[in-house]
Structures are given as structure tokens and as C-alpha cells.
C-alpha atoms as one frame of an Amber mdcrd trajectory, in Angstrom:
protein
 126.835 -54.044   3.022 123.250 -53.017   4.291 122.664 -50.589   1.199 123.541
 -53.137  -1.537 121.614 -55.715   0.167 118.584 -53.498   0.419 119.012 -52.465
  -3.255 119.203 -56.151  -4.377 116.258 -57.127  -2.355 114.194 -54.427  -4.066
 115.428 -55.421  -7.429 114.610 -59.022  -6.828 110.994 -57.830  -5.773 110.608
 -55.695  -8.746 111.607 -58.898 -11.051 109.342 -61.160  -9.350 106.131 -59.068
  -8.462 103.387 -58.250 -11.048 102.732 -55.116  -9.108 104.797 -52.047  -8.470
 106.649 -51.388  -5.205 104.786 -47.955  -5.076 101.442 -48.633  -3.268 102.043
 -52.054  -2.344 101.792 -53.408   1.338 105.167 -54.589   2.586 106.297 -55.975
   5.820 109.829 -55.998   6.913 110.651 -58.383   9.723 113.728 -57.032  11.657
 115.024 -53.667  12.046 118.674 -53.854  12.366 121.148 -52.826   9.753 119.661
 -54.419   6.724 115.912 -53.969   7.794 116.163 -50.575   8.713 117.850 -49.489
   5.378 115.383 -51.479   3.443 112.491 -50.132   5.298 113.382 -46.648   4.620
 114.234 -47.459   0.897 110.734 -49.002   0.448 108.942 -46.153   2.080 110.678
 -43.687  -0.095 109.567 -45.590  -3.160 105.885 -45.360  -2.043 105.293 -48.741
  -0.492 103.204 -48.778   2.409 105.755 -50.275   4.717 105.163 -51.822   8.048
 108.087 -53.021  10.416 107.959 -55.782  12.946 110.601 -56.038  15.526 111.036
 -57.242  19.116 112.742 -54.295  20.661 110.613 -51.414  21.584 113.609 -49.050
  20.807 113.722 -50.363  17.128 109.840 -49.844  16.869 110.002 -46.401  18.164
 112.652 -45.555  15.692 110.586 -46.980  12.759 107.657 -44.968  13.827 109.834
 -41.927  14.071 110.706 -42.500  10.477 106.938 -42.460   9.546 106.660 -46.283
   9.137 103.928 -48.292  10.355 105.007 -51.095  13.255 103.729 -54.153  14.770
 105.274 -56.526  17.368 106.864 -59.796  16.298 104.648 -61.360  18.914 101.346
 -60.048  17.400 101.837 -60.589  13.561  99.027 -60.604  11.216 100.137 -61.220
   7.610  96.900 -61.379   5.569  97.226 -57.857   3.994 100.633 -58.011   2.697
 101.986 -58.214  -0.874 105.632 -58.629  -0.030 107.356 -59.748   3.035 110.937
 -59.300   3.701 113.007 -61.212   6.605 116.202 -60.096   8.038 116.136 -62.017
  11.061 118.384 -64.997  11.369 115.810 -67.197  13.584 112.847 -68.950  12.529
 110.073 -66.239  12.368 107.828 -67.144   9.373 106.512 -70.568  10.691 104.152
 -72.579   8.747 101.201 -71.375  10.908 102.063 -67.755  10.244 102.551 -68.564
   6.520  99.148 -70.061   6.405  97.801 -66.472   7.307  99.510 -64.933   4.007
  97.869 -64.214   0.987  98.528 -66.847  -2.050 100.114 -64.303  -4.086 102.675
 -63.024  -1.529 106.177 -62.921  -2.255 108.534 -63.762   0.509 112.303 -62.883
   0.398 114.456 -64.183   3.233 117.786 -61.981   3.459 118.811 -63.513   6.890
 122.009 -65.589   7.199 121.629 -69.263   8.385 119.372 -70.638   9.630 117.115
 -67.928   8.042 113.773 -67.030   9.102 111.346 -68.632   6.789 110.088 -72.399
   6.948 110.614 -72.926   3.106 108.874 -76.436   3.236 105.880 -75.130   4.694
 105.955 -72.188   2.203 106.140 -74.694  -0.522 103.270 -76.765   0.784 101.171
 -73.746   1.001 102.019 -72.609  -2.553 103.769 -69.435  -1.314 106.622 -68.078
  -3.276 109.489 -67.846  -0.807 113.109 -66.897  -1.900 116.364 -67.094   0.017
 118.493 -64.332  -1.215 121.919 -64.554   0.262 124.883 -62.758  -1.092 122.866
 -59.934  -2.715 125.740 -57.331  -2.373 128.232 -59.383  -4.355 125.581 -60.195
  -6.894 124.032 -56.924  -7.543 126.831 -54.271  -6.711 130.237 -56.248  -6.488
 132.390 -53.179  -6.700 130.538 -51.136  -3.995 130.471 -54.348  -1.904 134.125
 -54.634  -2.288 134.803 -51.183  -1.353 132.687 -51.429   1.682 134.350 -54.541
   2.815 137.816 -53.221   2.204 136.997 -50.142   4.309 135.604 -52.097   7.356
 137.421 -55.417   7.422 140.912 -54.214   8.294 139.603 -52.193  11.382 137.573
 -55.419  12.299 140.819 -57.369  12.148 142.583 -54.653  14.294 139.937 -54.815
  17.005 140.117 -58.695  17.171 144.018 -58.613  17.501 143.583 -55.745  20.163
 141.104 -57.754  22.130 143.434 -60.808  22.273 146.659 -58.692  23.217
């Protein structure tokens, strides 16, 4: 469900931001299934998109797609209008959130425990949104079709592995 997640994440940003996606400075944390689709969609919309990931292979793929990159170990967050997190581990700590611009919008797409210190974000006055379940909210028919195509094979793989 990476595509409906990415589309829902963009929709949410468009509803919340006072600026366009086009021309905005966007950071995508993580370059897995959701992060990669989201970064590609944002770039196609004209966002100045940067990807941060740990694995060098993911950063190389992002660069091959024409995206800017940086290591998760070397983040500088003061230029971004919008930050998406797709990493299900605490990445945006209070210390890092303090580097962000006051008007930044942070959208966490990661499953529990998520990657944003929401308490620190609130204390700093940063808008941070936990956006779980986007596929079912923004594209329920497509999300259901995707799941119905994938879940039976996942169940079959599980059964086979236990046989």
C-alpha cells in the first residue's frame, strides 16, 4: 500500500501547508517501500526533495533517481518546509527537532513506535502529525484491492514455511 500511503501523505501536506509542494524543501526520512514512492512523487511535483537513509545502497538509488541525499547520521534540518518520516524508530529527537524551522510541518508515516518525539515537537511549537492508516482513509477501494492481491500469497508463504 505504498502508493496510497504516498498519495495520502501528499494530500495531508497540501491541506496543512500554506505553500505549494512545488518549490518546497522536503526531507523524506527512510527510503523503503513508502519512502521511495513518496520521494519520487514529491520530486515529480517539483519539490526539492532530499532523502535521508542509513544504507548506502538506498542513498545510491535515490541519487540515481535525481534526488538529493544525506546520511541519517548527519542531518541538518534548518532548511526544510516539510519533513516526512517513514522509519519505525525514533529518528527525530528533541535535539534534532530544535534545528527545524518554526513553520515546518512534520508528518510521521511510520508504524509504532514511530520516528518523531511528539512531546518535544509540541514543546518546540512544531506541527507534527502521526498519519497512520492513510491507504484506508484516502483510497479504500485501491487499498483493499492491493491487500486482496497480496495477503493470500503471504498466508501461503507462512503455511509453507511451517510445513
